[in-house]
Coordinates of C-alpha atoms in Angstrom, one line a residue:
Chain J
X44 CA 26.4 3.7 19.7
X45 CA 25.6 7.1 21.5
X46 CA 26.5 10.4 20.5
X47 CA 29.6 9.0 18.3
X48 CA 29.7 9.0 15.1
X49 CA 26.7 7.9 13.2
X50 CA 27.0 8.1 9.4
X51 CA 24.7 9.9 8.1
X52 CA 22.8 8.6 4.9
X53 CA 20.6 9.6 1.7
X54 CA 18.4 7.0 0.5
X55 CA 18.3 7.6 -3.6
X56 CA 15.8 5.5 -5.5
X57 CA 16.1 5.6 -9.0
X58 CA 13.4 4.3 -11.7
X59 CA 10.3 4.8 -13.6
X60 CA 7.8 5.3 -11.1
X61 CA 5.1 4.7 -14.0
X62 CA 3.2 5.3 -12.0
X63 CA 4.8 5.6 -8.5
X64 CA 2.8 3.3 -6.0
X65 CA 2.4 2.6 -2.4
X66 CA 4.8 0.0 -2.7
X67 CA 7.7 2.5 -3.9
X68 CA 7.0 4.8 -1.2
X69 CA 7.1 1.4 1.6
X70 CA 10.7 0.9 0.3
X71 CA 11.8 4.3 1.9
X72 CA 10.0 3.8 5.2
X73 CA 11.7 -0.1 5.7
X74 CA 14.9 1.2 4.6
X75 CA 15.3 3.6 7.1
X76 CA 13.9 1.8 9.9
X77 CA 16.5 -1.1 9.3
X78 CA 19.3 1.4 8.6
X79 CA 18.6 3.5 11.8
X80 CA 18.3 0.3 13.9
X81 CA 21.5 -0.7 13.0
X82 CA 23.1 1.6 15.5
X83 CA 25.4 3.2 13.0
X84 CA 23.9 5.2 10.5
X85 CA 21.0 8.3 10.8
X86 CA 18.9 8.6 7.6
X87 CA 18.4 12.3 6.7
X88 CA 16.7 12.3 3.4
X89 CA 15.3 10.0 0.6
X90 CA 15.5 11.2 -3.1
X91 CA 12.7 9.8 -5.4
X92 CA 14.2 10.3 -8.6
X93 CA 12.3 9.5 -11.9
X94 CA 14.1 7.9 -15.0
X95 CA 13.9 10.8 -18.1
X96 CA 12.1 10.5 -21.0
X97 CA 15.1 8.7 -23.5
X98 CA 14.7 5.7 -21.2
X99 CA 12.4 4.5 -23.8
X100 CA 10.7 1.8 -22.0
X101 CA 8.0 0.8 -23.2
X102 CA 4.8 2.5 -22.2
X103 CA 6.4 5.3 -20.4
X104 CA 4.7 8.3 -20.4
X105 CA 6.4 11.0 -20.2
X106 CA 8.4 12.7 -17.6
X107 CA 6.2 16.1 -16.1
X108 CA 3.7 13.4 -15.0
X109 CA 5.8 10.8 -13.1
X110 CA 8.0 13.9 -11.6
X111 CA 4.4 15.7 -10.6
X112 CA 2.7 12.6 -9.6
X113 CA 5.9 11.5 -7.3
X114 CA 5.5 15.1 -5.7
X115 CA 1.9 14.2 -5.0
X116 CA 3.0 11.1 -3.0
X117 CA 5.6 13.0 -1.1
X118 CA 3.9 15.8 0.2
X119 CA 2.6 14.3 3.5
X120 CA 6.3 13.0 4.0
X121 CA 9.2 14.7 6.1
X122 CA 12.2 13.1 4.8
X123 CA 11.0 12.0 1.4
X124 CA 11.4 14.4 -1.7
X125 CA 11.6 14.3 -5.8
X126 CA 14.4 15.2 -7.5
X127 CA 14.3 16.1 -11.3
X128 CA 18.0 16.2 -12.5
X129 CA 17.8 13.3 -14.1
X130 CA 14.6 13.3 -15.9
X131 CA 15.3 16.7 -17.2
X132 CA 18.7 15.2 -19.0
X133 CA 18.4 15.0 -22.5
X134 CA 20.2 11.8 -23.1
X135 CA 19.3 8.7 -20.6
X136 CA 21.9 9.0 -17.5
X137 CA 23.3 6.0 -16.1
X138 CA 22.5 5.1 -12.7
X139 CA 26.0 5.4 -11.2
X140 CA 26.5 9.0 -12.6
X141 CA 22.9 9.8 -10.8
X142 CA 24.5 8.2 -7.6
X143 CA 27.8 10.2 -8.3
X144 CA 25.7 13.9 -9.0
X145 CA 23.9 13.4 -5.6
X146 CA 27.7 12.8 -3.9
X147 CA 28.6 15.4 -5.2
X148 CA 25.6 17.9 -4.2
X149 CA 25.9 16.6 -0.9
X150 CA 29.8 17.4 -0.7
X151 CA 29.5 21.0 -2.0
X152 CA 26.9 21.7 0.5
X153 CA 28.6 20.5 3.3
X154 CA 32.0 21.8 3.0
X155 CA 32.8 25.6 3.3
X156 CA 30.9 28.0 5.5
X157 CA 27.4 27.0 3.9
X158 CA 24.3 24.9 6.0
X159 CA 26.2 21.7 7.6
X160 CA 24.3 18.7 8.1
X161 CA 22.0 18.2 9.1
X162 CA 20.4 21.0 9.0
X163 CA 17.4 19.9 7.0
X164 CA 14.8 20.3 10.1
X165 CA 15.8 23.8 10.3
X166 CA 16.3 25.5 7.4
X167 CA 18.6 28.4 7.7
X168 CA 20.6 28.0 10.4
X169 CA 24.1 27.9 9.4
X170 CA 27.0 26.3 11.2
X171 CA 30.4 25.8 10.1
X172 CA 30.9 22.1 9.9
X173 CA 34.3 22.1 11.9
X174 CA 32.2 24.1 14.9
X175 CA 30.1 21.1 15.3
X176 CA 32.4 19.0 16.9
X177 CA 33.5 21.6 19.6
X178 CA 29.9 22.3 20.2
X179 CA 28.8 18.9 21.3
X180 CA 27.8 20.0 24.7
X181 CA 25.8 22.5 24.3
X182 CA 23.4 21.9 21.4
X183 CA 20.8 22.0 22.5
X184 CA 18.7 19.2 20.4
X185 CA 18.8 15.9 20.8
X186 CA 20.3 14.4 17.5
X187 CA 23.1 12.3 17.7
X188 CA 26.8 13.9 16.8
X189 CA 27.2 12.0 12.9
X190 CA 30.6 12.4 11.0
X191 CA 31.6 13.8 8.0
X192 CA 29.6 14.3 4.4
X193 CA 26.5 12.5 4.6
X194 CA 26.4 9.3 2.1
X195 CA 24.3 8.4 -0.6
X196 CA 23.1 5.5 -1.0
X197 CA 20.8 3.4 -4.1
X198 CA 17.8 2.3 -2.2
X199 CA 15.9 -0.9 -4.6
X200 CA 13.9 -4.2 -4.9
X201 CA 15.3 -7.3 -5.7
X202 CA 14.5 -7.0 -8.7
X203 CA 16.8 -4.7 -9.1
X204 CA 20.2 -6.3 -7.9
X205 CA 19.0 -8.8 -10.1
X206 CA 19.1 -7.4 -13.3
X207 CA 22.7 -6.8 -12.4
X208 CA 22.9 -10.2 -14.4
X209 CA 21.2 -8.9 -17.5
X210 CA 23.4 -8.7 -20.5
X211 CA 24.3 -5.2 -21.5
X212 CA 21.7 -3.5 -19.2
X213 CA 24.9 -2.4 -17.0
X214 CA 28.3 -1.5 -17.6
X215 CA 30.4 -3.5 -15.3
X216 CA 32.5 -0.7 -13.9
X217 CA 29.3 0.5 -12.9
X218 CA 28.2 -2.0 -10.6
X219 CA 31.5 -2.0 -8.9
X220 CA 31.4 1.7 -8.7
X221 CA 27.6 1.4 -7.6
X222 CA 28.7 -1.1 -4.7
X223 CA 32.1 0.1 -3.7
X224 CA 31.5 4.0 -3.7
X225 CA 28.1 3.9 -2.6
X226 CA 26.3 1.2 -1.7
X227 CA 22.9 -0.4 -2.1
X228 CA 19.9 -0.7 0.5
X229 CA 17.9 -3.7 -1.3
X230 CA 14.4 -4.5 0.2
X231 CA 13.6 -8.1 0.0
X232 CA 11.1 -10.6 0.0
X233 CA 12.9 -14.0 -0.3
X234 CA 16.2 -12.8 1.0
X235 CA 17.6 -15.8 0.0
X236 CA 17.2 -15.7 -3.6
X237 CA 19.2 -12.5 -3.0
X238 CA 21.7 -13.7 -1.0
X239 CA 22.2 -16.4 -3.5
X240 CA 22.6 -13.3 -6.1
X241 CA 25.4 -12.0 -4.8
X242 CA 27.3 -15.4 -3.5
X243 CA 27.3 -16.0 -7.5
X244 CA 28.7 -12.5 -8.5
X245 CA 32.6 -12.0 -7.6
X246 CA 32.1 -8.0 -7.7
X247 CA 28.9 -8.3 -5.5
X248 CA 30.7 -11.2 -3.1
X249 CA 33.8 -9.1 -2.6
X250 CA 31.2 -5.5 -1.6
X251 CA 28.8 -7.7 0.3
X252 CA 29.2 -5.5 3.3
X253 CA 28.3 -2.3 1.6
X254 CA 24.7 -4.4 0.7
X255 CA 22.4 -4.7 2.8
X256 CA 19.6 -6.8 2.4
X257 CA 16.2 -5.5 4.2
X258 CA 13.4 -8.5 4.1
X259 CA 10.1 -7.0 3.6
X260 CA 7.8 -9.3 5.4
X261 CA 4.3 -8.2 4.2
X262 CA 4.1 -8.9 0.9
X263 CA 3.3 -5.6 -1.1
X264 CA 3.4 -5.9 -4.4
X265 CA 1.9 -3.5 -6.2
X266 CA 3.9 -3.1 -9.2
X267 CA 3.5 0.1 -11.5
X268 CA 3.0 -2.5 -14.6
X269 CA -0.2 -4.2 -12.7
X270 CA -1.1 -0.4 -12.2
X271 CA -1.4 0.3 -15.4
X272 CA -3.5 -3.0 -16.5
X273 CA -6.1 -2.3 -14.0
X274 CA -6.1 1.2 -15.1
X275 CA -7.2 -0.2 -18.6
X276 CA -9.2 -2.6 -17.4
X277 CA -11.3 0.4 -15.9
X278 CA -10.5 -1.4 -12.1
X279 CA -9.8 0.9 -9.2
X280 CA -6.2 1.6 -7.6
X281 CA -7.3 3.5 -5.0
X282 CA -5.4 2.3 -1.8
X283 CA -2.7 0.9 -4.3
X284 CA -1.4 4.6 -4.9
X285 CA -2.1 7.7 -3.0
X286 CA -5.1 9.3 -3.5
X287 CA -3.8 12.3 -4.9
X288 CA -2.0 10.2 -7.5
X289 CA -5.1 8.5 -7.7
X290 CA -7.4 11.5 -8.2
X291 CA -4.2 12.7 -10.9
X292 CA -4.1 9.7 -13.2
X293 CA -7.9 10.4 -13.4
X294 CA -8.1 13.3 -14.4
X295 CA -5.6 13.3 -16.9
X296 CA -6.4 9.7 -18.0
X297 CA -3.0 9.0 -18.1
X298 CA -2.5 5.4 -18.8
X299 CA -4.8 3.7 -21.9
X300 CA -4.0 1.1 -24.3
X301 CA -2.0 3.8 -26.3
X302 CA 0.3 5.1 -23.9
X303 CA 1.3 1.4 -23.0
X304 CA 2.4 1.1 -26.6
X305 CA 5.1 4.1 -26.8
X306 CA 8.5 3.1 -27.2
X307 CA 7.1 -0.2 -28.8
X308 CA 9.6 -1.7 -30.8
X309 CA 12.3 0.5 -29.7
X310 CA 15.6 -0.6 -27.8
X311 CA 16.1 0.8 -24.3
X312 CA 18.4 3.4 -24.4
X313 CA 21.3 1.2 -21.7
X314 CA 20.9 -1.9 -24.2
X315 CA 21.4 0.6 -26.8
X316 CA 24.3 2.2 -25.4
X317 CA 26.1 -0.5 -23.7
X318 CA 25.7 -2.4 -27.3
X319 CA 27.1 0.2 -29.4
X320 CA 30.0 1.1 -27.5
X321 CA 30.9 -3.1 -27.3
X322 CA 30.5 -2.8 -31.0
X323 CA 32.9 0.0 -31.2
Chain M
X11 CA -32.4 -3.9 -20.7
X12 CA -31.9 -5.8 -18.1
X13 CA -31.7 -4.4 -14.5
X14 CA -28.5 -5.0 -11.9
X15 CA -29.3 -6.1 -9.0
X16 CA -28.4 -3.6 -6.2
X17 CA -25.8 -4.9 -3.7
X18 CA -24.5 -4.1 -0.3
X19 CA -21.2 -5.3 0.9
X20 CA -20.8 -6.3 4.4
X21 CA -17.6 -6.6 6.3
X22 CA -17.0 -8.1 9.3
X23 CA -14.0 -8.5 11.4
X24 CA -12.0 -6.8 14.0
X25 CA -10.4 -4.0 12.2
X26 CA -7.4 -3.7 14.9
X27 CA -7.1 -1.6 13.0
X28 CA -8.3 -0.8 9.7
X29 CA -5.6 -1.1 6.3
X30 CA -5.2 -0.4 3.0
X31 CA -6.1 -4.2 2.5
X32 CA -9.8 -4.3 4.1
X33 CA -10.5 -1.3 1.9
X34 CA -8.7 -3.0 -1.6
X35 CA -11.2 -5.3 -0.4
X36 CA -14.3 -3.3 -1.3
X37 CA -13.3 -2.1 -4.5
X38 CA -12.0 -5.7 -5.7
X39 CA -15.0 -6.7 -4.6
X40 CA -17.2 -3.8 -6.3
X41 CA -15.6 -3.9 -9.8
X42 CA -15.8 -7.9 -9.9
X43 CA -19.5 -7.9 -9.2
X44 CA -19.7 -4.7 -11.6
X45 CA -18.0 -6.7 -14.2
X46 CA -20.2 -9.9 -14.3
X47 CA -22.9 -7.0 -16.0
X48 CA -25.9 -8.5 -12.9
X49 CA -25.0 -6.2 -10.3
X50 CA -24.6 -3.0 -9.4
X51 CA -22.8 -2.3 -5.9
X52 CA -24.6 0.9 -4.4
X53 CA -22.7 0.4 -0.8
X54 CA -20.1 -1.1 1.4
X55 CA -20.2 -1.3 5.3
X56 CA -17.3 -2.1 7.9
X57 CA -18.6 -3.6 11.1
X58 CA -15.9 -3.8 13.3
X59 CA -16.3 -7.2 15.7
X60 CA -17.6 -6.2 19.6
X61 CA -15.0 -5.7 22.6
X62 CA -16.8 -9.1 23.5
X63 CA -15.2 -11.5 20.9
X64 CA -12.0 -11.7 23.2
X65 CA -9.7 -11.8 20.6
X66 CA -6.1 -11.1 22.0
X67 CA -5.0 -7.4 21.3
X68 CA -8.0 -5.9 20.5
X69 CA -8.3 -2.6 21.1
X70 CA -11.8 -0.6 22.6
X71 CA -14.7 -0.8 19.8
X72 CA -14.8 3.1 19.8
X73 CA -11.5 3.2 18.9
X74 CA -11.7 0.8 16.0
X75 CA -14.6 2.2 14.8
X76 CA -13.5 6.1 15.1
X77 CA -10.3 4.7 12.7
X78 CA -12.6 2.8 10.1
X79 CA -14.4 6.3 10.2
X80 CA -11.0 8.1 9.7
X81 CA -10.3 5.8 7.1
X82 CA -13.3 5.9 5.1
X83 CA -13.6 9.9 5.1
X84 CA -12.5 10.1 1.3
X85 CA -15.1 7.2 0.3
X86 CA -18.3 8.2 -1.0
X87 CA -19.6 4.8 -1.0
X88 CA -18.3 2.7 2.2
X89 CA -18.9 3.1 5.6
X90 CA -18.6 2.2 9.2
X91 CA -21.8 0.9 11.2
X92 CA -21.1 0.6 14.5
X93 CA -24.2 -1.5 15.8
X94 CA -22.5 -5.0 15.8
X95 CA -19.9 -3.3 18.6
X96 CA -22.1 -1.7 20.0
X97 CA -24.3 -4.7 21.4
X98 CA -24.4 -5.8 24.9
X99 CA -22.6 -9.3 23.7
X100 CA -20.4 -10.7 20.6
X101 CA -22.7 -11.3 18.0
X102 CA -22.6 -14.6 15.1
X103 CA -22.0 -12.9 11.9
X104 CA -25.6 -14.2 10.5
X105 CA -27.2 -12.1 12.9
X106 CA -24.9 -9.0 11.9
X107 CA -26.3 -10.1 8.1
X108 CA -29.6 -10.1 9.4
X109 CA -29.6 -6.8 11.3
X110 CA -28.2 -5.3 7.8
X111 CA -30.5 -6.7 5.4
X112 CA -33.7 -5.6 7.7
X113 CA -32.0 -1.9 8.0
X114 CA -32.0 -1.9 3.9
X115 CA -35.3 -3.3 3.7
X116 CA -36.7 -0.6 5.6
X117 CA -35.0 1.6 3.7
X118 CA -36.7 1.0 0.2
X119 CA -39.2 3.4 -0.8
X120 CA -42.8 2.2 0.6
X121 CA -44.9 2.7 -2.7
X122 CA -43.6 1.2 -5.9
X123 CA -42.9 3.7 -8.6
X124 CA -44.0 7.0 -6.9
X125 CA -40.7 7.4 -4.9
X126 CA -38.5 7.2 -8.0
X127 CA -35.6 8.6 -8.2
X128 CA -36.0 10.0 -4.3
X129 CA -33.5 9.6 -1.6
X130 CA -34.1 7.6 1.1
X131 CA -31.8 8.0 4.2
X132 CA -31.7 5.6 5.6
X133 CA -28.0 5.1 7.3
X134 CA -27.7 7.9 10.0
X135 CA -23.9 8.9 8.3
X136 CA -25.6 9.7 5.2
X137 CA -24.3 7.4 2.8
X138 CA -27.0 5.5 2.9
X139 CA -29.0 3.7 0.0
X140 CA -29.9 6.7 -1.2
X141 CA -32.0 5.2 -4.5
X142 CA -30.6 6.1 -7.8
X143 CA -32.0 8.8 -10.3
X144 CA -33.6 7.1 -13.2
X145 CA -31.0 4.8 -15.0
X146 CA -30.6 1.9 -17.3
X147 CA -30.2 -0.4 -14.7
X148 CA -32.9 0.2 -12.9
X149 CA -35.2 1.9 -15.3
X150 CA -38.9 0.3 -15.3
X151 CA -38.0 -2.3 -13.5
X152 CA -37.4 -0.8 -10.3
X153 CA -39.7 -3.0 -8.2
X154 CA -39.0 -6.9 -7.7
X155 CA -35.8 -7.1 -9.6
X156 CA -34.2 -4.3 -7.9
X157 CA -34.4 -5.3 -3.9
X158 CA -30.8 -5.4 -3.1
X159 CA -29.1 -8.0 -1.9
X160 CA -26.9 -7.7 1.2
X161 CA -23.2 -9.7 0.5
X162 CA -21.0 -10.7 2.9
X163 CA -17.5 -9.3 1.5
X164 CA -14.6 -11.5 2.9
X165 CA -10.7 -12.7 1.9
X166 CA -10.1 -16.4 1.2
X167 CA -8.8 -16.8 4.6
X168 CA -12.3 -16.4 6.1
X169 CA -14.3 -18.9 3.9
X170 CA -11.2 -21.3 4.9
X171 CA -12.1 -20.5 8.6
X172 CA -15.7 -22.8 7.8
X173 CA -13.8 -25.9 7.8
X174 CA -12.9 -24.8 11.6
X175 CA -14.6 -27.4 13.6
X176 CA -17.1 -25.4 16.2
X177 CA -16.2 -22.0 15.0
X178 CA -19.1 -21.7 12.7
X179 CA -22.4 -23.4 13.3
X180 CA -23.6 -25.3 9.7
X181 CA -27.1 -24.0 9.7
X182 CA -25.3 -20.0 10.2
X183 CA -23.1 -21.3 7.1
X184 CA -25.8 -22.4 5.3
X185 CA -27.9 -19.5 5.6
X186 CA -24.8 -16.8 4.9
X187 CA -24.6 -18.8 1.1
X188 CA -28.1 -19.0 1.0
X189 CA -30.1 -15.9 1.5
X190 CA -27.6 -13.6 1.5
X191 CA -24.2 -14.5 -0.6
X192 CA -20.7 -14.3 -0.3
X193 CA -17.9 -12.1 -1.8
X194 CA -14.6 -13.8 -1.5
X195 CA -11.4 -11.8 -2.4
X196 CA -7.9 -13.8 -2.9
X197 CA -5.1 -13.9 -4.9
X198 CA -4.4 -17.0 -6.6
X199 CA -8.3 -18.6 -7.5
X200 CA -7.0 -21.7 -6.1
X201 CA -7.2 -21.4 -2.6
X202 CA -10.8 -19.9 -2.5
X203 CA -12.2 -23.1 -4.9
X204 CA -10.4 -25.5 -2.9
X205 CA -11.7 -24.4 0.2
X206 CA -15.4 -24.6 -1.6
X207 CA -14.9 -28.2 -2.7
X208 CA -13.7 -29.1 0.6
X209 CA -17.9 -28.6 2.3
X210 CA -20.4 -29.6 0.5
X211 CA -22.5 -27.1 1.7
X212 CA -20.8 -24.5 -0.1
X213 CA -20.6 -26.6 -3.1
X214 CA -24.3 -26.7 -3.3
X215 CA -24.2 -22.9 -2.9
X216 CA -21.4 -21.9 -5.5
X217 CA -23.3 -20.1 -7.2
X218 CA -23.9 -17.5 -4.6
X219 CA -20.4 -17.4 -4.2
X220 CA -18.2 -15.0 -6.2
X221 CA -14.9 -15.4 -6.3
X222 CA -12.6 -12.0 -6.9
X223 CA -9.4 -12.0 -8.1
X224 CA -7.3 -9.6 -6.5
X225 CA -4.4 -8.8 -9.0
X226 CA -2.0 -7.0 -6.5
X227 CA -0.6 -9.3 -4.1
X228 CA -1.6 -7.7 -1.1
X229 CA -1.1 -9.2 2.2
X230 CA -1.1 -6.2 5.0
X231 CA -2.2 -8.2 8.1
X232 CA -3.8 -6.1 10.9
X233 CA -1.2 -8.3 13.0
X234 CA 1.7 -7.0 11.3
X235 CA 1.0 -3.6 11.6
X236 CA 0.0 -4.3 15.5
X237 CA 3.6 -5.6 15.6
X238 CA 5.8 -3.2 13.6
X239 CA 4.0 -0.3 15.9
X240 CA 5.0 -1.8 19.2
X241 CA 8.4 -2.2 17.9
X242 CA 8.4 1.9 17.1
X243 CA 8.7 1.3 13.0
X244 CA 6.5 2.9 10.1
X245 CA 3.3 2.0 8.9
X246 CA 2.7 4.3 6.4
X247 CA 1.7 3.6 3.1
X248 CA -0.1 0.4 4.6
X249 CA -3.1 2.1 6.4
X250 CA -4.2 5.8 5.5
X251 CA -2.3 8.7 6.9
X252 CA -5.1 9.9 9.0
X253 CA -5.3 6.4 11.3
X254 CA -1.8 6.3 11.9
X255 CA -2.1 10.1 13.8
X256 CA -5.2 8.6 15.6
X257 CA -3.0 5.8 16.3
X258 CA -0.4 8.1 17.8
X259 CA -2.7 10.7 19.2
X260 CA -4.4 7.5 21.3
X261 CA -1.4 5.8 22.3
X262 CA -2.6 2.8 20.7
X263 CA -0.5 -0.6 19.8
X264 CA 2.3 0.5 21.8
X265 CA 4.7 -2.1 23.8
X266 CA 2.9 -0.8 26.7
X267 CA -0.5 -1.3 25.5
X268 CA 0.0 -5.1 24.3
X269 CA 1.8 -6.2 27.6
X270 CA -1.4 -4.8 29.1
X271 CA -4.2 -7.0 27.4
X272 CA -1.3 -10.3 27.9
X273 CA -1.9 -9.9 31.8
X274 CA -5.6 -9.0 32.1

C-alpha cells in the first residue's frame, strides 16, 4: 500500500505500571512493528497512561511516582509518552471513557485550522488538514499520505483480554464499545489461549477483526508484582526496569512490605462500582 | 564473625551481542551467592568467545567486546576482558578459568596484613579487585580464608551442553566443578538438577554447584535479537540503549551482514 491511505494509529496502554518495567515498554515497540508491517496503518504515538490513585489495588503506591517513574522510562523514546488525565481524576475512570478522552483529543486537534497530523516530528508547522491532500506532490518528506483523524487504540497483554471474563470487573457495554469503536492491539505469548478467548465470547467473536493478536516470541515477563517481591527481598532489578527507574525506586525506597499492604482489604473501585450499580 | 569468601564471576560465551539477559545474569548470580551468608561477590567479568570458535553469525571480537563495554558503562562491578578473543586460537573455557584465576592471584596483596585495606589494580579498566577497606567480612581474617575464588557464572542451558558428546572433554568438566565452581542461573530448579543427576561427575561435585533461581522469566536469546535486527524491527528494552546505536552506527546484524557469513 504506497502513498494511499494508511490509517494512522495511537497505541494507549492503560494500567498500574507499579512499577513500569521493561516488559511494559516491549509491548509498545512489538505493537508497532506488527501494526506498521501490516501495510495499512502508520503508528504516530503511544500513550503510557497510569491508573489513579482510587484504583485501590492493593499495594499501589501512589500516583506522582508511577506518572514520574513512566516519564523516566520514556525519555530516550521518540514516539512513546505519559499521559496523566487519568491518574489526576478523582474517582477511578473506566477504561473505555480513557479510550473515548484520547478520541476525542485527537479529533479536536485535527479538525479546524490547528497542527494536522502528523505533525508530531515537527512541532509547529501548521497545515490545514484539507490542504494535505492537494499537496501530495510536493511534500517534500517521505511519509506516506494517511487518512482522516488518527485512531486510538488499547494496546495490552493477554492478560488483559482475559479478564474480560472476570465478573463485574467490566461493564459489558464497555467491552463492546472498547472493541467496536476502538480496538485492541493484544501482545501474546500463547496466541492460542487467546484465540480460544475470543472464539468463546460472542461480543469478542463478532469484533475479531478490530483485535489483533501480536505473539511475543521471547518470553519477557517481568511483571511489576515480581518487581516489587525482589524489591523486598533486597534482589536487584536492574536490567528488569530502566535504570533511571531503577536508580528512582532507590532512592525513594518506594516499594517495602508496607506499601504492598495499602488498599488491603479494600474492594477495587470497578468491582465496587460495577456491583453497586447491579445492586441498584 | 565469620569471613565471605571473595568471588569472581566469569562469563563466557559469544555475546553476539550482549542483552539485558547475560547481565540479569550477574546480578541473579551475585545476590544468590550473597544470600547463602559464605560469599561475598567483589566482581563479574564477560569474556566474549574468539573470532576462532566459528560459530555461524558471529560478528568481529572487537565489535563484541566494544558492546559488552557499552553495555557495562553504568556497572561499577562487571566488566569486559578481552584476552580470551584476543588469542591467536579459540580457547577451552578451563583455560579461560585458568588465565582468570592466575590474573587474581597476582592480584592479592604480597604481604599478609600490611596491605590492608589498599587497592590493588590489578584489571587494566580499573574495576579491578581492588581489596576492601576493613569490614566484617573480611576483618582479621583476611589471609587464607579470604583468597577468592574465581566462578564460572552460566544459564542452565550451558551445564545441559556437558551431556554433549565431544563438546566438552571430562577431565575440563571435572576440573571447572572442582577447583573453580559453577554458578548456574535458570528459571524453574528443575532443569539445572536434572541435568546434574544426569553425570555423575557433577553429582560428585554438587556442592560446588549453585543453583540460582531467576524469578523473572527471562529468555532474550542473542539469536532473537540477531533475527528481529535483520528483519528491521526493535530491540529496545532487550539490550541497553547504548548497544543498539553501536549496532546501527556499525551496520551490524543487518540482512546484508548475515547473508555474508552464510557464503564465506
Amino acid at each position: 500500500m504506497e502513498n494511499s491511505e494508511k490509517t494512522e494509529l495511537v497505541l494507549l496502554a492503560c494500567g498500574s505500571f507499579n512499577p513500569i518495567t521493561n516488559m511494559h515498554l516491549r509491548l509498545f515497540e512489538l505493537a508497532k512493528d506488527y501494526m506498521n508491517g501490516t501495510g495499512k496503518y502508520k503508528v504516530i504515538k503511544g500513550i503510557i497512561s497510569p491508573v489513579g490513585d482510587a484504583y485501590k489495588k492493593k499495594g499501589l503506591i501512589s500516583a506522582h511516582h508511577r506518572v514520574f517513574m513512566a516519564q523516566l522510562s520514556t525519555k530516550n523514546s521518540e514516539w512513546v509518552e505519559v499521559d496523566t488525565w487519568e491518574s489526576l481524576q478523582k474517582e477511578w475512570v473506566e477504561t473505555a471513557q480513557v479510550l473515548r478522552h484520547h478520541q476525542e483529543k485527537l479529533e479536536a486537534s485535527s479538525c479546524g485550522n490547528e497542527q494536522g497530523s502528523p505533525v508530531l516530528e515537527r512541532p509547529g508547522r501548521k497545515r490545514k488538514w484539507a490542504e494535505q491532500r492537494q499537496d501530495f506532490s510536493q511534500k517534500k518528506s517521505l511519509e506516506p499520505k494517511t487518512k482522516g483523524v488518527p485512531k486510538v487504540k488499547l494496546l495490552c497483554g493477554a492478560d488483559l483480554l482475559e479478564s474480560f471474563g472476570v465478573p463485574n470487573l467490566w461493564k459489558s457495554e464497555d467491552i463492546t464499545q472498547i472493541v467496536r469503536d476502538y480496538g485492541l492491539i493484544c501482545i501474546t505469548r500463547a496466541g492460542n489461549d487467546a484465540q480460544k478467548f475470543i472464539y468463546e465470547s460472542d461480543v469478542l467473536w463478532k469484533y475479531q477483526n478490530n483485535i489483533h493478536l501480536v505473539n511475543e516470541w521471547i518470553t519477557n515477563d517481568i511483571s511489576s508484582t515480581k518487581i516489587r517481591q525482589a524489591l523486598r527481598r533486597g534482589q536487584s532489578i536492574r536490567y528488569l526496569v530502566p535504570d533511571l527507574v531503577q536508580e528512582y525506586i532507590e532512592k525513594h525506597d518506594l516499594y517495602t512490605s508496607e506499601s504492598e499492604e495499602r488498599n488491603v482489604g479494600v474492594i477495587l473501585a470497578p468491582l465496587q462500582r460495577n456491583m453497586a450499580e447491579a445492586n441498584s | 564473625m565469620k569471613s565471605r569468601i571473595p568471588v569472581v564471576l566469569l562469563a563466557c560465551g559469544s555475546f553476539n551481542p550482549i542483552t539485558n539477559m547475560h547481565l540479569r545474569l550477574f546480578e541473579v548470580a551475585r545476590d544468590h551467592l550473597h544470600q547463602t551468608g559464605m560469599y561475598q561477590v567483589i566482581a563479574g567479568i564477560i569474556s566474549p568467545v574468539n573470532d576462532k570458535y566459528g560459530k555461524k553469525d558471529l560478528v568481529a571480537a572487537r565489535h563484541r567486546v566494544a558492546m559488552a563495554r557499552l553495555a557495562l558503562q553504568t556497572s561499577d562491578w562487571i566488566r569486559v576482558d578481552p584476552w580470551e578473543s584476543e588469542q591467536v586460537q579459540w580457547l577451552e573455557t578451563v583455560k579461560v578459568l585458568r588465565h582468570h584465576h592466575r590474573e587474581l592471584l597476582r592480584s592479592l596483596p604480597q604481604k599478609e596484613g600490611l596491605d590492608r585495606g589498599k587497592a590493588h589494580p590489578a584489571a587494566p579498566t580499573g574495576k579491578g579487585y581492588s581489596l576492601q577497606p576493613l569490614s566484617p567480612f573480611n576483618h582479621g581474617t583476611l589471609l587464607n580464608a579470604s583468597v577468592p575464588e574465581l566462578k564460572l557464572l552460566c544459564g542452565a542451558d550451558v551445564l545441559k551442553t556437558f551431556q554433549t558428546p565431544n563438546l566438552w572433554k571430562d577431565a575440563h568438566i571435572q576440573e571447572i566443578v572442582e577447583k573453580f565452581g559453577l554458578v548456574c542461573v535458570g528459571r524453574a530448579g528443575h532443569d539445572a538438577e536434572r541435568y546434574i543427576l544426569g553425570l555423575p561427575i557433577l553429582q560428585k561435585y554438587q556442592h560446588n554447584i549453585h543453583l540460582a533461581r531467576e524469578p523473572v522469566q527471562n529468555e532474550i536469546s542473542a539469536t532473537y535479537i540477531r533475527r528481529a535486527l535483520s528483519q528491521g524491527q526493535s530491540v529496545k528494552y532487550l539490550l541497553p540503549d547504548a548497544v543498539i546505536a553501536y549496532i546501527k552506527d556499525h551496520n551490524l546484524y543487518t540482512k546484508d551482514s548475515s547473508w555474508k557469513d552464510n557464503n564465506t
